[in-house]
PDB file of C-alpha atoms in Angstrom:
ATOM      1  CA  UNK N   1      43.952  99.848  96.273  1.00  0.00           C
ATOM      2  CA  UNK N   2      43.421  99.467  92.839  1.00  0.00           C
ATOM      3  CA  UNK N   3      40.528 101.123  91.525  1.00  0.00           C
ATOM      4  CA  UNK N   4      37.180 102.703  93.671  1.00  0.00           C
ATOM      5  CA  UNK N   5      34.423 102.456  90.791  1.00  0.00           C
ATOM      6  CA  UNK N   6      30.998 104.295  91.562  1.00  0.00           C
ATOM      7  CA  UNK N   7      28.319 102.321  89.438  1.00  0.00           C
ATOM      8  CA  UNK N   8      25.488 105.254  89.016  1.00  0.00           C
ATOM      9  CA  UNK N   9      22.835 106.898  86.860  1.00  0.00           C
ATOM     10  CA  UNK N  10      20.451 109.000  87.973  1.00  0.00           C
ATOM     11  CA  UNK N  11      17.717 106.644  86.370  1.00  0.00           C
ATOM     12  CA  UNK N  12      16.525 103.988  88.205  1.00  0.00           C
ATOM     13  CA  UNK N  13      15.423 100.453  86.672  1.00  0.00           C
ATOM     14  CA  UNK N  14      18.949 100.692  84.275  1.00  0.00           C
ATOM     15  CA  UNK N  15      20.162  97.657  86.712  1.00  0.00           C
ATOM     16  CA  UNK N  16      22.570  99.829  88.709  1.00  0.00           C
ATOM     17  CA  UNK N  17      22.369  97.729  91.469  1.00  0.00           C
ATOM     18  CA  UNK N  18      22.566  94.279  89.963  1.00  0.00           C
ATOM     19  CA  UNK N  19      25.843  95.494  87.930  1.00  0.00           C
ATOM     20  CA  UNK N  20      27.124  96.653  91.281  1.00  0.00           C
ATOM     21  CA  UNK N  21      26.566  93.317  92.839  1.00  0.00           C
ATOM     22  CA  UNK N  22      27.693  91.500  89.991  1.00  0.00           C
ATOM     23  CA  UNK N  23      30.934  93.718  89.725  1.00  0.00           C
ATOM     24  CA  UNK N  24      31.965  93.046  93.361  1.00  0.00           C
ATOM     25  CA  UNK N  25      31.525  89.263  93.501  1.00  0.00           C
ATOM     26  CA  UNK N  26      33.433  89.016  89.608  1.00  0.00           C
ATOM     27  CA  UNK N  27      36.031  90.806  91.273  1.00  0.00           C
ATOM     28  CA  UNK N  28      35.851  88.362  94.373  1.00  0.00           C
ATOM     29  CA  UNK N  29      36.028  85.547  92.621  1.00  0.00           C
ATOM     30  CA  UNK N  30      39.467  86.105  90.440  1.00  0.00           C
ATOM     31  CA  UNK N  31      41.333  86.149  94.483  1.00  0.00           C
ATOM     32  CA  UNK N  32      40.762  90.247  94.811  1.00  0.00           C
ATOM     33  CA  UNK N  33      39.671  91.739  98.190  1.00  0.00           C
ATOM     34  CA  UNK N  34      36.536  93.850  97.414  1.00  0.00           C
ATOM     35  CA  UNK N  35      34.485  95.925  99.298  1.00  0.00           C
ATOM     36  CA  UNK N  36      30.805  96.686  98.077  1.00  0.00           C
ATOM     37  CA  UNK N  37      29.223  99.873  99.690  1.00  0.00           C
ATOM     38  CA  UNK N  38      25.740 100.322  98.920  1.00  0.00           C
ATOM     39  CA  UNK N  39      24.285 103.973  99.488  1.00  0.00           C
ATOM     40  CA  UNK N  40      21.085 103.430  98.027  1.00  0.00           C
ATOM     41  CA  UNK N  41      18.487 103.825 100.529  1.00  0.00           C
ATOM     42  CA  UNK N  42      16.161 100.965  98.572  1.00  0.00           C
ATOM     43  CA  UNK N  43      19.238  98.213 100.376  1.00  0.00           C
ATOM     44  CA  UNK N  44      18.974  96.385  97.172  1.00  0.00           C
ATOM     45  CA  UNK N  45      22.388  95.447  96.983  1.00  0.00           C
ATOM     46  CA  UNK N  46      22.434  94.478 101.021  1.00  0.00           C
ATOM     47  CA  UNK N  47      19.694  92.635 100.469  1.00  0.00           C
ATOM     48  CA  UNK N  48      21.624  89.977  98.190  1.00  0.00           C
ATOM     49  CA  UNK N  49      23.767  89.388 101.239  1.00  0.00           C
ATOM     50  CA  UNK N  50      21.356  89.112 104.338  1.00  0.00           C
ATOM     51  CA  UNK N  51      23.280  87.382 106.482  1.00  0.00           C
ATOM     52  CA  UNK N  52      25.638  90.517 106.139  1.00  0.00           C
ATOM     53  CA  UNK N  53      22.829  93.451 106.264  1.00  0.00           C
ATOM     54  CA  UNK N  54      23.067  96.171 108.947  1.00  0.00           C
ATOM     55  CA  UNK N  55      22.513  94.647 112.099  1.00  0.00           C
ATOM     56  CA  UNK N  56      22.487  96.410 115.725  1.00  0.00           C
ATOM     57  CA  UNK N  57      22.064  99.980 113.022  1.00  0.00           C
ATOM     58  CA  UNK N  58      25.556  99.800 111.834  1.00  0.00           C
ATOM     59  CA  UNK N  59      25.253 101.018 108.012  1.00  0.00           C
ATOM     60  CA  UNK N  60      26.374 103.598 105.685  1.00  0.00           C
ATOM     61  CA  UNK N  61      24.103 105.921 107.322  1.00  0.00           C
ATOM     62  CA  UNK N  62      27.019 106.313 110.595  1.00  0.00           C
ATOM     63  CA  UNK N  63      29.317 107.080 108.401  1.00  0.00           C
ATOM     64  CA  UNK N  64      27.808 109.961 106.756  1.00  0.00           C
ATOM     65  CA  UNK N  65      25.195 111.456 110.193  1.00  0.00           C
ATOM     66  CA  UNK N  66      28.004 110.501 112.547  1.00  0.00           C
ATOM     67  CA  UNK N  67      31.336 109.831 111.240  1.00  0.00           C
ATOM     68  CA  UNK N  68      31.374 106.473 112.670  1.00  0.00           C
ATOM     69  CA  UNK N  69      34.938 104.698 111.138  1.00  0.00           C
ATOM     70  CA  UNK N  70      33.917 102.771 108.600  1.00  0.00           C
ATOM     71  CA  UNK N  71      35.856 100.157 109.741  1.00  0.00           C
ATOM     72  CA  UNK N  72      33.630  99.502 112.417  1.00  0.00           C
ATOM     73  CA  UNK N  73      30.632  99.194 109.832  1.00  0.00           C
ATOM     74  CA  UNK N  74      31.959  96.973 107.112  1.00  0.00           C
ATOM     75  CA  UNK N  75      30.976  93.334 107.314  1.00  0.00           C
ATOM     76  CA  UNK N  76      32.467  90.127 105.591  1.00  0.00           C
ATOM     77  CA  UNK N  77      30.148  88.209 103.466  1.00  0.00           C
ATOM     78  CA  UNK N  78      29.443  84.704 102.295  1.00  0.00           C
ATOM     79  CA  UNK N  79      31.736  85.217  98.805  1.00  0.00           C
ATOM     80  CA  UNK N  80      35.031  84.605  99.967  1.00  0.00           C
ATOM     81  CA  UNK N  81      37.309  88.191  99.911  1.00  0.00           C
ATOM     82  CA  UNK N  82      33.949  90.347  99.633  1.00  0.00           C
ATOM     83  CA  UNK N  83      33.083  92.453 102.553  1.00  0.00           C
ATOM     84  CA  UNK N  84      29.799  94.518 102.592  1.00  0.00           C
ATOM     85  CA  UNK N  85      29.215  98.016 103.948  1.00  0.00           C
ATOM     86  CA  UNK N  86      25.076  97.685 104.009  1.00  0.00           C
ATOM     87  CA  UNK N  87      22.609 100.773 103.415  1.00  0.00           C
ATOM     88  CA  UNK N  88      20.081 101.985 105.772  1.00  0.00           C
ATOM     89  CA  UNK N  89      16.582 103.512 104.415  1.00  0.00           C
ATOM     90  CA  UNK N  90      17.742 106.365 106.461  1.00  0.00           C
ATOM     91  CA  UNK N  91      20.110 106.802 103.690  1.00  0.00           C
ATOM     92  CA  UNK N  92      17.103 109.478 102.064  1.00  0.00           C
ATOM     93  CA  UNK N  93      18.162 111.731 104.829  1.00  0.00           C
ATOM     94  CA  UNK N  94      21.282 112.553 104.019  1.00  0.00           C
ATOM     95  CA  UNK N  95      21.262 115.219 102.038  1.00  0.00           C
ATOM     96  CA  UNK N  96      19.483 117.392 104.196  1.00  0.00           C
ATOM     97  CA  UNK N  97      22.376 116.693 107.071  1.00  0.00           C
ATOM     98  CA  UNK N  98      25.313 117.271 105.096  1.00  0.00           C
ATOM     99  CA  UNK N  99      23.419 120.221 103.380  1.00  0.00           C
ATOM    100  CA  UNK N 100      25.749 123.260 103.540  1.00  0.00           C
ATOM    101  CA  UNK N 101      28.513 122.195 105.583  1.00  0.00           C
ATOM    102  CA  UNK N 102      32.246 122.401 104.504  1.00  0.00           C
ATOM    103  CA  UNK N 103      33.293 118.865 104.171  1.00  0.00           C
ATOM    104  CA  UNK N 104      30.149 117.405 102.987  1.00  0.00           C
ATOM    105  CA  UNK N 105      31.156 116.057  99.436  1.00  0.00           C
ATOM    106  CA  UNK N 106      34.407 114.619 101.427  1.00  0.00           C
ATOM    107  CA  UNK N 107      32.958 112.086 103.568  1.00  0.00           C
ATOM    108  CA  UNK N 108      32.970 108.839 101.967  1.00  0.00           C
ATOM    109  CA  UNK N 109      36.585 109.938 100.656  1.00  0.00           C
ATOM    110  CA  UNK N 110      38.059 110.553 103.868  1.00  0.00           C
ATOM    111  CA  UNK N 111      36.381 107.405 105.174  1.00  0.00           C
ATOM    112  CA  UNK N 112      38.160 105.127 102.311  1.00  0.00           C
ATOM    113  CA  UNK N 113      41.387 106.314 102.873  1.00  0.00           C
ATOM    114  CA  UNK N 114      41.626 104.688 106.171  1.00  0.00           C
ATOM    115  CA  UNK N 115      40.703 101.457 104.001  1.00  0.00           C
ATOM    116  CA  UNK N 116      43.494 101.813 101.613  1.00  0.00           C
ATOM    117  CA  UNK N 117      45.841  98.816 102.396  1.00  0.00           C
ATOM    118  CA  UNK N 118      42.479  96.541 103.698  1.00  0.00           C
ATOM    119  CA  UNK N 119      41.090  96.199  99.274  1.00  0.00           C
ATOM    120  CA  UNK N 120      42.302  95.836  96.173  1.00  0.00           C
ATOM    121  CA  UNK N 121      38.746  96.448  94.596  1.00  0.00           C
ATOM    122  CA  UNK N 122      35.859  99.260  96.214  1.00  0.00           C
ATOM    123  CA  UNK N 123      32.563  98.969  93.750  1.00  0.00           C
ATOM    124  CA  UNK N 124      30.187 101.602  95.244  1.00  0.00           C
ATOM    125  CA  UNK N 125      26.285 101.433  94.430  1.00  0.00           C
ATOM    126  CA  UNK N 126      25.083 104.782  93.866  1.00  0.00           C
ATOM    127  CA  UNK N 127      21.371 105.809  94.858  1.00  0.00           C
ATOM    128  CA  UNK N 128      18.869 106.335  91.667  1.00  0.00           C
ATOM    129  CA  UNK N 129      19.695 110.378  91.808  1.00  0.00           C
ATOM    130  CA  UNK N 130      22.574 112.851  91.157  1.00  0.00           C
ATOM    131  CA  UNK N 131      22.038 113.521  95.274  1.00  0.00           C
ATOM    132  CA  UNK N 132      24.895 114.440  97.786  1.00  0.00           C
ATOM    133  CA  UNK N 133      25.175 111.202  98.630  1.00  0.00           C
ATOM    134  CA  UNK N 134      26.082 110.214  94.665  1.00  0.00           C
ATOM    135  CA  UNK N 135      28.669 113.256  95.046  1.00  0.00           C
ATOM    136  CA  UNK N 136      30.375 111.485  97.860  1.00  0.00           C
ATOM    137  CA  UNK N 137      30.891 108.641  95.378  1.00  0.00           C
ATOM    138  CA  UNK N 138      32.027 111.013  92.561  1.00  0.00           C
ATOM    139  CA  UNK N 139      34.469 112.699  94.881  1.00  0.00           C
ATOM    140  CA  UNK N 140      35.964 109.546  96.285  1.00  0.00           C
ATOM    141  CA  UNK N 141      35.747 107.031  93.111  1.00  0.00           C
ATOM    142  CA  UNK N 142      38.709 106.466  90.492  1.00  0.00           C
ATOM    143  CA  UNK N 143      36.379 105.560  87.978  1.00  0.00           C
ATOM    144  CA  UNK N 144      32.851 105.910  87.123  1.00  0.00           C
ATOM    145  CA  UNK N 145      30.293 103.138  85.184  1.00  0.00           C
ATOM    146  CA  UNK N 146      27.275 104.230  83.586  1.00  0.00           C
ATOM    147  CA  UNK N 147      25.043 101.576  83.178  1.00  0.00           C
ATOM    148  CA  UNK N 148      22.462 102.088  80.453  1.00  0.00           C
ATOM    149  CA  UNK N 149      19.159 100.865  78.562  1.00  0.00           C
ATOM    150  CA  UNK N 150      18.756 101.404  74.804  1.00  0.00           C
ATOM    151  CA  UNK N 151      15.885 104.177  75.070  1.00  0.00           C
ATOM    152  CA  UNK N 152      15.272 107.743  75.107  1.00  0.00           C
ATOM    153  CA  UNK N 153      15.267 108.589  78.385  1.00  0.00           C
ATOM    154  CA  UNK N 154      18.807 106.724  78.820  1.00  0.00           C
ATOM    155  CA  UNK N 155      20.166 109.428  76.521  1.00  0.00           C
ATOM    156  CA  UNK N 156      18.565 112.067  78.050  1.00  0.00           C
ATOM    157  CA  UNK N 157      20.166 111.467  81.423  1.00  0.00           C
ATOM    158  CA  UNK N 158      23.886 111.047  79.955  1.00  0.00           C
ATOM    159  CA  UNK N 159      24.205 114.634  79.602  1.00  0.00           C
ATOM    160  CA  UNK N 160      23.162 115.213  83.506  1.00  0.00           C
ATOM    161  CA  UNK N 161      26.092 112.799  84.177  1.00  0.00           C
ATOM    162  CA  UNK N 162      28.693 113.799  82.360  1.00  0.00           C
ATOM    163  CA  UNK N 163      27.573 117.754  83.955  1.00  0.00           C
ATOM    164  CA  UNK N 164      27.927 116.482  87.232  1.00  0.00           C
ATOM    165  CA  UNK N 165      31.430 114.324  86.508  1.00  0.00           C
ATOM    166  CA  UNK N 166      32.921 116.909  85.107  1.00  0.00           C
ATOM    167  CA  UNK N 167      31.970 119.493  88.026  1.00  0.00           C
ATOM    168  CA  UNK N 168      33.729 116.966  90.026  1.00  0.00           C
ATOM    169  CA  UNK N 169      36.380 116.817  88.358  1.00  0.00           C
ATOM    170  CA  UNK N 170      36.972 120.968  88.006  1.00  0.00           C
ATOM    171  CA  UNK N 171      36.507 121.528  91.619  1.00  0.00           C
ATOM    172  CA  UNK N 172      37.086 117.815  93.923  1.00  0.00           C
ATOM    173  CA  UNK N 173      38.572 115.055  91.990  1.00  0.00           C
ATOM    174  CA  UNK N 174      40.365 115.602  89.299  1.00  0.00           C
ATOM    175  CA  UNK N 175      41.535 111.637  88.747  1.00  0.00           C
ATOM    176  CA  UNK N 176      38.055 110.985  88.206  1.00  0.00           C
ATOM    177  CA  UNK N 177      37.604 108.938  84.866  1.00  0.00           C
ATOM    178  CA  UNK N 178      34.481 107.729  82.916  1.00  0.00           C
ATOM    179  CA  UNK N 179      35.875 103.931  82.183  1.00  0.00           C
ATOM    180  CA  UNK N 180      32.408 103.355  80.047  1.00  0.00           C
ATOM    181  CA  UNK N 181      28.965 102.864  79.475  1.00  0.00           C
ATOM    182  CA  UNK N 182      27.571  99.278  79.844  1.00  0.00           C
ATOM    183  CA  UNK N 183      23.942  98.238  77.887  1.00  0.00           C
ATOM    184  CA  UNK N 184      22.205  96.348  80.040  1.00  0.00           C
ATOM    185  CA  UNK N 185      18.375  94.578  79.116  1.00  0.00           C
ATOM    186  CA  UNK N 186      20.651  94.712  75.819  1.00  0.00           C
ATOM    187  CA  UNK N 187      18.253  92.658  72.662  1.00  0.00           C
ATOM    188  CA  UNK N 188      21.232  93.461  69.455  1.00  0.00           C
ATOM    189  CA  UNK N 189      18.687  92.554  66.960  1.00  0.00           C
ATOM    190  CA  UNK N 190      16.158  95.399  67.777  1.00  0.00           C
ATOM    191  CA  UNK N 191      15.681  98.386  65.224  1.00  0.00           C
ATOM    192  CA  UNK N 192      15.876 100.562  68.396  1.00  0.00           C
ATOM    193  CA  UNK N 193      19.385  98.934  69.534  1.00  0.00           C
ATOM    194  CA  UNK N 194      21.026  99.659  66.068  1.00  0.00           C
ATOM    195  CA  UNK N 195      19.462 103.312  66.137  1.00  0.00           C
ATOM    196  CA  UNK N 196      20.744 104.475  69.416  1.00  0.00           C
ATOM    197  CA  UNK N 197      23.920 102.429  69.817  1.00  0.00           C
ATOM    198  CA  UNK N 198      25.655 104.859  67.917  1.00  0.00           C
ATOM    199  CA  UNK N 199      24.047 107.988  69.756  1.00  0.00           C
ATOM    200  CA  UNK N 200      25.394 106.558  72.710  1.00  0.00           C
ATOM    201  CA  UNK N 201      28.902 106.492  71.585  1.00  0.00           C
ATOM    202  CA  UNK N 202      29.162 109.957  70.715  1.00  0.00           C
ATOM    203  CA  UNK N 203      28.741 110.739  74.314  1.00  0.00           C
ATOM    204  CA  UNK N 204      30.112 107.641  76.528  1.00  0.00           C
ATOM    205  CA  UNK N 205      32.882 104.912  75.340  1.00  0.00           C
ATOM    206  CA  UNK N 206      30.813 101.508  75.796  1.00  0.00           C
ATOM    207  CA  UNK N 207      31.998  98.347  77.388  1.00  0.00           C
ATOM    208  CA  UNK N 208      32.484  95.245  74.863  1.00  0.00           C
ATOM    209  CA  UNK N 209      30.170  93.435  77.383  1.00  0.00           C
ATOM    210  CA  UNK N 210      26.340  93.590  76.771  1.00  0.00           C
ATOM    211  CA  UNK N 211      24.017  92.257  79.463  1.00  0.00           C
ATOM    212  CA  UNK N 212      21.041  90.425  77.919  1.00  0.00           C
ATOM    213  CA  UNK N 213      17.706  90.239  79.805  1.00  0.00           C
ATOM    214  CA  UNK N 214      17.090  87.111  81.804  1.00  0.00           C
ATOM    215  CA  UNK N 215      14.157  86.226  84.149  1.00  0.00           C
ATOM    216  CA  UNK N 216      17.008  84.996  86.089  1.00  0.00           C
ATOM    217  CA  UNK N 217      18.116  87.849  87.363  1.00  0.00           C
ATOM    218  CA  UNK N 218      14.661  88.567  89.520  1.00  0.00           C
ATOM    219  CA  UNK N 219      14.603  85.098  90.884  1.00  0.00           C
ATOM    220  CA  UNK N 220      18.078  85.324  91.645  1.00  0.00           C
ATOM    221  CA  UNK N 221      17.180  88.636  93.587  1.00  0.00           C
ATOM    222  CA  UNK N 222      14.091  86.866  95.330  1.00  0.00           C
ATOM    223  CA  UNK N 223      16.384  84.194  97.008  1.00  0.00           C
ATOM    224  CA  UNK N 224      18.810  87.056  98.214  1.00  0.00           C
ATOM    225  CA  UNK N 225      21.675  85.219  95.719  1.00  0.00           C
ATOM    226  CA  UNK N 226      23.955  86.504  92.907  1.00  0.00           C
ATOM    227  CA  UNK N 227      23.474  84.775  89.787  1.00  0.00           C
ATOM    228  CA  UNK N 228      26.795  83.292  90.050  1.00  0.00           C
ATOM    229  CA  UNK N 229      25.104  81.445  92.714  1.00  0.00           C
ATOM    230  CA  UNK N 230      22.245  80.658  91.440  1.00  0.00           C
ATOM    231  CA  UNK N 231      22.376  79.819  87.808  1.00  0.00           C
ATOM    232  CA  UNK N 232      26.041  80.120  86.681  1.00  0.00           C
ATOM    233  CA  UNK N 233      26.004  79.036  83.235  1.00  0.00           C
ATOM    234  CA  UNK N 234      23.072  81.354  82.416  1.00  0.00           C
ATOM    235  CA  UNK N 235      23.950  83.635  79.185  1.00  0.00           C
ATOM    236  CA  UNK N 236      23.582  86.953  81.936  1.00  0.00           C
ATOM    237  CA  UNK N 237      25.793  85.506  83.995  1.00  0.00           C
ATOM    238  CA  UNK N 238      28.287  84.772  81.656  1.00  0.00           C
ATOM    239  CA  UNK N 239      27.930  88.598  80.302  1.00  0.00           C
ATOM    240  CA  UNK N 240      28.526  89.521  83.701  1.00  0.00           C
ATOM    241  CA  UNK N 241      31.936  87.699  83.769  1.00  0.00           C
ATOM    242  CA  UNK N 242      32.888  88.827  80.608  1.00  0.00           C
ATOM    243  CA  UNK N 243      32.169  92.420  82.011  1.00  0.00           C
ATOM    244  CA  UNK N 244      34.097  91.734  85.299  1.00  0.00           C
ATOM    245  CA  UNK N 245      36.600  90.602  82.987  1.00  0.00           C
ATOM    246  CA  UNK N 246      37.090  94.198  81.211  1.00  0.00           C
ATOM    247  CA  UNK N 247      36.800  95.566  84.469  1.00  0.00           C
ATOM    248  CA  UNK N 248      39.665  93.588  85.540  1.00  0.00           C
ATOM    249  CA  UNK N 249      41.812  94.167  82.557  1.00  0.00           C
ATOM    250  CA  UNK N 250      41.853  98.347  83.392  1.00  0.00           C
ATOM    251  CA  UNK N 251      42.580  98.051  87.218  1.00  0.00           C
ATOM    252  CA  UNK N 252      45.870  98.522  88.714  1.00  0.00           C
TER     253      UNK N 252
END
């Protein structure tokens, strides 16, 4: 396996999920065997790939309540090479069942590892929250992408991140690295953009790759397809490769 990239930020709305989703079928479509595991209880990034959602229950949920092998829960998907382990809404309870015991931050990790030799590429969509759950992600991931809006509340939230990846790193994972930052909803020309670009990089090393806002993207998400699918030459799209692209460059 290459890399095992956790896309988070404790923000919602930053398009986590849509970078996730984007990420994993990139990756798919340059020949790499991916797996996308989505532990965000909204299913947002399941939902791009229905004929792959959880069906007869089997989603990330078993592998964190009942240590089903996650073998048993992954499913292949329309993109050629991209296999899907789907979320469950019951997803919001997981916190309170891994709550206190021993091996709770070491689920997902364990889990992967009898993966290893099945991907080249694991992009994991983290919930909207610095939760358990996200910790399992942490704990298990090679790398970690931050993807941001230019606004105030963006910068407030990098310093919860880097807290909690650098906790990880003291006490579960110490080959846990920050590859970057990415701006998405990015408008260059704005006097807020050219303010806090540079705030950002004090903190976080930011992709080359900006995401531009696109009504796309929503109608994209309303006919459950990527927008590789659906409108491939549109300028997000094409950000979206580029991004895949630097992704690409820093795996192996």
């Amino acid at each position: 396996m290459k890399q095992t990239l956790c896309i988070a930020n404790q923000k919602g709305g930053v398009g986590k999920t849509t970078t996730s989703v984007h990420l994993a079928v990139g990756l798919a479509r340059k020949g790499e065997r991916v797996l996308l595991i989505d532990l965000d209880a909204q299913s947002n990034a399941s939902s791009v790939f229905s004929e792959s959602s959880s069906k007869n229950g089997k989603d990330s949920f078993l592998l964190f309540s009942e240590k089903v092998p996650i073998r048993e829960l992954i499913t292949p998907t329309r993109i050629p090479g991209l296999s899907l382990l789907p979320a469950s809404s019951k997803l919001s309870q997981i916190d309170v069942l891994l709550s206190g015991k021993m091996d709770g931050f070491f689920v997902l990790k364990e889990a992967l590892e009898t993966v290893t030799n099945d991907f080249d590429w694991v992009v994991i969509d983290c919930p909207p929250s610095l939760s358990l759950i996200t910790m399992n992600a942490f704990v298990a991931a090679t790398g970690l992408i931050v993807p941001l809006q230019i606004s105030k509340f963006s910068l407030d939230g990098i310093e919860a991140i880097l807290e909690a990846k650098n906790h990880t790193v003291k006490r579960f994972n110490p080959d846990l690295k920050i590859l970057g930052a990415l701006l998405t909803l990015f408008q260059q020309r704005t006097t807020m953009s050219q303010t806090v670009v540079p705030m950002i990089e004090e903190h976080l090393r930011l992709f080359e790759s900006k995401i531009p806002p696109s009504v796309a993207v929503e109608e994209a998400h309303l006919l459950n397809q990527s927008l590789y699918e659906y409108q491939p030459k549109n300028k997000t799209t094409k950000a979206y490769q580029q991004f895949t692209d630097e992704v690409y460059s820093l795996g192996g």
